[in-house]
């Protein structure tokens, strides 16, 4: 009987030790898992931040700080889809710096870069709402997207931009240099079924008309779309 009690106690003690060891192992495993989850969460946040930075860099023009052509194409697609739902018009302004090649030839490419930066700042100061977008279209051309905007309001914004750029001076090597811009305006109405490329092409035709008629002016496209 004593031997049976002793064996039972030994078995119980070993069982308690096994349970304790299992509990300790489980506690260590839980701590390890918690640490691993925390590390994974931190790494995930880092990756998300890096991806966000990469996206920002890939859609931003490095010289002017404006959004670039890649972003513009994406934004126009989004806004055309919104237009189809809201049935409210959208305006696209295409802008070109007048005689920019001559400006570069006369004052140098560094002055040309400064000119592009100053125009970009003017555009950003003239847009109205958070949904308005000023982008660098390429070279000395810029594009402004004005969602939910009628022709009259779009012309007012374009004239404000044209006037602001005409009246400001670019200080370069002790000289005050004047520049002007030509602007084409195209309105996409509620029945517009075209692509961003179609819309930009129509705005470009209006821009070309501004150039042909003497530059430093705004032309509203007569094409209804």
mmCIF file of C-alpha atoms in Angstrom:
data_model
loop_
_atom_site.group_PDB
_atom_site.id
_atom_site.type_symbol
_atom_site.label_atom_id
_atom_site.label_comp_id
_atom_site.label_asym_id
_atom_site.label_seq_id
_atom_site.Cartn_x
_atom_site.Cartn_y
_atom_site.Cartn_z
ATOM 1 C CA UNK A 1 0.000 0.000 0.000
ATOM 2 C CA UNK A 2 2.834 2.382 0.914
ATOM 3 C CA UNK A 3 4.524 1.502 -2.358
ATOM 4 C CA UNK A 4 1.299 2.226 -4.230
ATOM 5 C CA UNK A 5 0.987 5.632 -2.518
ATOM 6 C CA UNK A 6 4.613 6.425 -3.313
ATOM 7 C CA UNK A 7 4.171 5.456 -6.955
ATOM 8 C CA UNK A 8 0.956 7.476 -7.190
ATOM 9 C CA UNK A 9 2.691 10.524 -5.687
ATOM 10 C CA UNK A 10 5.611 10.113 -8.058
ATOM 11 C CA UNK A 11 3.244 9.864 -11.030
ATOM 12 C CA UNK A 12 1.305 12.930 -9.849
ATOM 13 C CA UNK A 13 4.516 14.891 -9.283
ATOM 14 C CA UNK A 14 5.781 14.007 -12.767
ATOM 15 C CA UNK A 15 2.386 14.933 -14.199
ATOM 16 C CA UNK A 16 2.506 18.305 -12.428
ATOM 17 C CA UNK A 17 6.039 18.860 -13.709
ATOM 18 C CA UNK A 18 4.955 18.018 -17.261
ATOM 19 C CA UNK A 19 1.998 20.394 -16.978
ATOM 20 C CA UNK A 20 4.256 23.131 -15.607
ATOM 21 C CA UNK A 21 6.776 22.558 -18.400
ATOM 22 C CA UNK A 22 3.977 22.692 -20.962
ATOM 23 C CA UNK A 23 2.640 25.909 -19.434
ATOM 24 C CA UNK A 24 6.123 27.449 -19.485
ATOM 25 C CA UNK A 25 6.653 26.343 -23.077
ATOM 26 C CA UNK A 26 3.245 27.736 -24.045
ATOM 27 C CA UNK A 27 4.045 31.022 -22.303
ATOM 28 C CA UNK A 28 7.347 31.266 -24.148
ATOM 29 C CA UNK A 29 5.622 30.435 -27.430
ATOM 30 C CA UNK A 30 2.933 33.081 -26.820
ATOM 31 C CA UNK A 31 5.579 35.707 -26.045
ATOM 32 C CA UNK A 32 7.470 34.713 -29.184
ATOM 33 C CA UNK A 33 4.295 34.865 -31.274
ATOM 34 C CA UNK A 34 3.393 38.277 -29.837
ATOM 35 C CA UNK A 35 6.882 39.566 -30.586
ATOM 36 C CA UNK A 36 6.732 38.078 -34.072
ATOM 37 C CA UNK A 37 3.327 39.660 -34.721
ATOM 38 C CA UNK A 38 4.627 43.008 -33.485
ATOM 39 C CA UNK A 39 7.672 42.714 -35.747
ATOM 40 C CA UNK A 40 5.531 41.720 -38.722
ATOM 41 C CA UNK A 41 3.123 44.606 -38.054
ATOM 42 C CA UNK A 42 6.034 47.054 -37.833
ATOM 43 C CA UNK A 43 7.571 45.696 -41.049
ATOM 44 C CA UNK A 44 4.171 45.870 -42.756
ATOM 45 C CA UNK A 45 3.811 49.511 -41.749
ATOM 46 C CA UNK A 46 7.328 50.216 -43.040
ATOM 47 C CA UNK A 47 6.549 48.518 -46.351
ATOM 48 C CA UNK A 48 3.260 50.410 -46.673
ATOM 49 C CA UNK A 49 5.067 53.689 -45.991
ATOM 50 C CA UNK A 50 7.764 52.822 -48.536
ATOM 51 C CA UNK A 51 5.154 51.825 -51.121
ATOM 52 C CA UNK A 52 3.327 55.082 -50.492
ATOM 53 C CA UNK A 53 6.578 57.019 -50.973
ATOM 54 C CA UNK A 54 7.349 55.103 -54.162
ATOM 55 C CA UNK A 55 3.858 55.809 -55.498
ATOM 56 C CA UNK A 56 4.263 59.474 -54.627
ATOM 57 C CA UNK A 57 7.619 59.603 -56.412
ATOM 58 C CA UNK A 58 6.321 57.741 -59.455
ATOM 59 C CA UNK A 59 3.415 60.161 -59.913
ATOM 60 C CA UNK A 60 5.246 63.428 -59.143
ATOM 61 C CA UNK A 61 7.304 65.596 -61.462
ATOM 62 C CA UNK A 62 10.682 66.010 -59.783
ATOM 63 C CA UNK A 63 11.327 69.523 -61.112
ATOM 64 C CA UNK A 64 8.052 71.313 -60.415
ATOM 65 C CA UNK A 65 6.582 69.168 -57.646
ATOM 66 C CA UNK A 66 3.319 68.883 -59.579
ATOM 67 C CA UNK A 67 1.702 65.575 -60.438
ATOM 68 C CA UNK A 68 2.978 64.085 -63.695
ATOM 69 C CA UNK A 69 1.449 62.686 -66.893
ATOM 70 C CA UNK A 70 1.109 59.201 -65.410
ATOM 71 C CA UNK A 71 -1.001 60.587 -62.576
ATOM 72 C CA UNK A 72 -2.987 62.784 -64.976
ATOM 73 C CA UNK A 73 -4.098 59.817 -67.091
ATOM 74 C CA UNK A 74 -5.246 57.960 -63.998
ATOM 75 C CA UNK A 75 -7.032 60.996 -62.555
ATOM 76 C CA UNK A 76 -8.852 61.737 -65.796
ATOM 77 C CA UNK A 77 -10.132 58.159 -65.910
ATOM 78 C CA UNK A 78 -11.423 58.493 -62.349
ATOM 79 C CA UNK A 79 -13.071 61.860 -62.989
ATOM 80 C CA UNK A 80 -14.694 60.731 -66.236
ATOM 81 C CA UNK A 81 -16.212 57.818 -64.334
ATOM 82 C CA UNK A 82 -17.426 60.267 -61.685
ATOM 83 C CA UNK A 83 -18.844 62.525 -64.413
ATOM 84 C CA UNK A 84 -20.873 59.607 -65.772
ATOM 85 C CA UNK A 85 -22.399 59.108 -62.316
ATOM 86 C CA UNK A 86 -22.897 62.734 -61.273
ATOM 87 C CA UNK A 87 -23.900 64.081 -64.712
ATOM 88 C CA UNK A 88 -21.949 67.266 -63.954
ATOM 89 C CA UNK A 89 -19.455 68.711 -66.480
ATOM 90 C CA UNK A 90 -15.695 68.705 -66.141
ATOM 91 C CA UNK A 91 -13.168 71.163 -67.584
ATOM 92 C CA UNK A 92 -9.668 70.427 -68.863
ATOM 93 C CA UNK A 93 -7.211 73.287 -69.375
ATOM 94 C CA UNK A 94 -4.089 72.708 -71.448
ATOM 95 C CA UNK A 95 -1.444 75.409 -71.027
ATOM 96 C CA UNK A 96 1.782 76.130 -72.910
ATOM 97 C CA UNK A 97 4.509 78.663 -72.069
ATOM 98 C CA UNK A 98 4.862 81.022 -75.017
ATOM 99 C CA UNK A 99 8.218 80.996 -76.852
ATOM 100 C CA UNK A 100 9.782 78.757 -74.227
ATOM 101 C CA UNK A 101 12.535 77.550 -76.567
ATOM 102 C CA UNK A 102 13.611 81.143 -77.177
ATOM 103 C CA UNK A 103 13.522 81.723 -73.426
ATOM 104 C CA UNK A 104 15.882 78.772 -72.915
ATOM 105 C CA UNK A 105 18.172 79.869 -75.737
ATOM 106 C CA UNK A 106 18.372 83.424 -74.401
ATOM 107 C CA UNK A 107 18.703 82.772 -70.677
ATOM 108 C CA UNK A 108 19.899 79.165 -70.370
ATOM 109 C CA UNK A 109 18.340 75.936 -69.178
ATOM 110 C CA UNK A 110 18.675 76.784 -65.490
ATOM 111 C CA UNK A 111 16.552 79.866 -66.091
ATOM 112 C CA UNK A 112 14.160 77.633 -68.042
ATOM 113 C CA UNK A 113 13.857 75.324 -65.043
ATOM 114 C CA UNK A 114 13.142 78.300 -62.801
ATOM 115 C CA UNK A 115 10.490 79.446 -65.261
ATOM 116 C CA UNK A 116 8.766 76.038 -65.102
ATOM 117 C CA UNK A 117 8.838 76.101 -61.302
ATOM 118 C CA UNK A 118 7.315 79.572 -61.159
ATOM 119 C CA UNK A 119 4.532 78.620 -63.558
ATOM 120 C CA UNK A 120 3.810 75.535 -61.448
ATOM 121 C CA UNK A 121 3.494 77.704 -58.316
ATOM 122 C CA UNK A 122 1.148 80.063 -60.162
ATOM 123 C CA UNK A 123 -1.073 77.194 -61.225
ATOM 124 C CA UNK A 124 -1.325 75.831 -57.707
ATOM 125 C CA UNK A 125 -2.209 79.265 -56.357
ATOM 126 C CA UNK A 126 -5.017 79.706 -58.906
ATOM 127 C CA UNK A 127 -6.891 76.418 -58.529
ATOM 128 C CA UNK A 128 -9.945 76.526 -56.299
ATOM 129 C CA UNK A 129 -10.909 73.239 -54.674
ATOM 130 C CA UNK A 130 -9.058 70.162 -53.339
ATOM 131 C CA UNK A 131 -10.406 68.156 -56.277
ATOM 132 C CA UNK A 132 -8.797 70.522 -58.833
ATOM 133 C CA UNK A 133 -5.491 69.182 -60.138
ATOM 134 C CA UNK A 134 -2.574 71.020 -61.710
ATOM 135 C CA UNK A 135 -0.155 68.661 -63.478
ATOM 136 C CA UNK A 136 2.882 68.864 -65.692
ATOM 137 C CA UNK A 137 1.832 67.493 -69.044
ATOM 138 C CA UNK A 138 5.325 67.417 -70.511
ATOM 139 C CA UNK A 139 8.053 69.865 -71.513
ATOM 140 C CA UNK A 140 6.648 73.383 -71.127
ATOM 141 C CA UNK A 141 3.029 72.195 -71.161
ATOM 142 C CA UNK A 142 0.763 71.876 -68.137
ATOM 143 C CA UNK A 143 -2.721 70.483 -67.655
ATOM 144 C CA UNK A 144 -5.345 71.540 -65.120
ATOM 145 C CA UNK A 145 -8.374 69.353 -64.380
ATOM 146 C CA UNK A 146 -11.416 71.083 -62.893
ATOM 147 C CA UNK A 147 -14.131 68.594 -61.884
ATOM 148 C CA UNK A 148 -17.747 69.734 -61.772
ATOM 149 C CA UNK A 149 -16.966 72.955 -63.617
ATOM 150 C CA UNK A 150 -18.980 74.728 -66.311
ATOM 151 C CA UNK A 151 -17.505 76.653 -69.232
ATOM 152 C CA UNK A 152 -17.821 80.118 -67.672
ATOM 153 C CA UNK A 153 -16.085 79.103 -64.445
ATOM 154 C CA UNK A 154 -13.360 77.276 -66.374
ATOM 155 C CA UNK A 155 -12.706 80.376 -68.490
ATOM 156 C CA UNK A 156 -12.485 82.491 -65.340
ATOM 157 C CA UNK A 157 -9.880 80.151 -63.851
ATOM 158 C CA UNK A 158 -7.935 80.109 -67.121
ATOM 159 C CA UNK A 159 -7.955 83.908 -67.356
ATOM 160 C CA UNK A 160 -6.845 84.195 -63.741
ATOM 161 C CA UNK A 161 -3.911 81.895 -64.496
ATOM 162 C CA UNK A 162 -3.011 83.733 -67.711
ATOM 163 C CA UNK A 163 -3.158 87.137 -66.011
ATOM 164 C CA UNK A 164 -1.155 86.049 -62.972
ATOM 165 C CA UNK A 165 1.663 84.640 -65.096
ATOM 166 C CA UNK A 166 1.686 87.673 -67.412
ATOM 167 C CA UNK A 167 1.957 90.176 -64.570
ATOM 168 C CA UNK A 168 4.632 88.416 -62.531
ATOM 169 C CA UNK A 169 8.356 88.698 -63.222
ATOM 170 C CA UNK A 170 11.016 86.017 -63.005
ATOM 171 C CA UNK A 171 14.145 87.378 -61.349
ATOM 172 C CA UNK A 172 17.207 85.832 -62.955
ATOM 173 C CA UNK A 173 20.795 87.087 -62.754
ATOM 174 C CA UNK A 174 19.663 90.580 -61.928
ATOM 175 C CA UNK A 175 17.048 90.715 -64.668
ATOM 176 C CA UNK A 176 13.266 90.768 -64.381
ATOM 177 C CA UNK A 177 11.963 88.513 -67.147
ATOM 178 C CA UNK A 178 8.342 88.426 -68.316
ATOM 179 C CA UNK A 179 6.611 85.337 -69.677
ATOM 180 C CA UNK A 180 3.141 84.606 -71.017
ATOM 181 C CA UNK A 181 1.082 81.471 -71.593
ATOM 182 C CA UNK A 182 -1.507 80.260 -74.057
ATOM 183 C CA UNK A 183 -4.409 78.163 -72.771
ATOM 184 C CA UNK A 184 -6.961 75.881 -74.377
ATOM 185 C CA UNK A 185 -10.143 74.930 -72.505
ATOM 186 C CA UNK A 186 -12.296 71.890 -73.227
ATOM 187 C CA UNK A 187 -15.511 71.029 -71.399
ATOM 188 C CA UNK A 188 -16.625 67.411 -71.049
ATOM 189 C CA UNK A 189 -20.390 67.400 -70.698
ATOM 190 C CA UNK A 190 -22.672 64.816 -69.158
ATOM 191 C CA UNK A 191 -22.932 62.885 -72.433
ATOM 192 C CA UNK A 192 -19.174 62.609 -72.994
ATOM 193 C CA UNK A 193 -18.291 59.052 -74.007
ATOM 194 C CA UNK A 194 -14.662 59.511 -75.055
ATOM 195 C CA UNK A 195 -11.366 58.658 -73.400
ATOM 196 C CA UNK A 196 -8.875 60.913 -71.589
ATOM 197 C CA UNK A 197 -6.853 60.944 -74.810
ATOM 198 C CA UNK A 198 -9.848 62.295 -76.740
ATOM 199 C CA UNK A 199 -10.424 64.977 -74.134
ATOM 200 C CA UNK A 200 -6.786 66.071 -74.099
ATOM 201 C CA UNK A 201 -6.703 66.133 -77.888
ATOM 202 C CA UNK A 202 -9.663 68.522 -77.985
ATOM 203 C CA UNK A 203 -8.065 70.753 -75.339
ATOM 204 C CA UNK A 204 -4.870 70.713 -77.399
ATOM 205 C CA UNK A 205 -6.785 71.932 -80.450
ATOM 206 C CA UNK A 206 -8.105 74.848 -78.410
ATOM 207 C CA UNK A 207 -4.564 75.548 -77.184
ATOM 208 C CA UNK A 208 -3.325 75.534 -80.776
ATOM 209 C CA UNK A 209 -5.988 78.110 -81.644
ATOM 210 C CA UNK A 210 -4.683 80.367 -78.851
ATOM 211 C CA UNK A 211 -1.184 80.121 -80.312
ATOM 212 C CA UNK A 212 -2.364 80.741 -83.851
ATOM 213 C CA UNK A 213 -4.304 83.832 -82.791
ATOM 214 C CA UNK A 214 -1.315 85.542 -81.210
ATOM 215 C CA UNK A 215 -0.606 83.677 -77.952
ATOM 216 C CA UNK A 216 -1.095 84.993 -74.400
ATOM 217 C CA UNK A 217 -4.798 84.222 -74.515
ATOM 218 C CA UNK A 218 -7.474 81.698 -73.559
ATOM 219 C CA UNK A 219 -9.514 79.792 -76.128
ATOM 220 C CA UNK A 220 -12.651 77.906 -75.144
ATOM 221 C CA UNK A 221 -13.205 74.937 -77.436
ATOM 222 C CA UNK A 222 -16.339 75.164 -79.540
ATOM 223 C CA UNK A 223 -16.582 71.381 -79.635
ATOM 224 C CA UNK A 224 -19.477 70.105 -77.510
ATOM 225 C CA UNK A 225 -18.823 66.735 -75.982
#
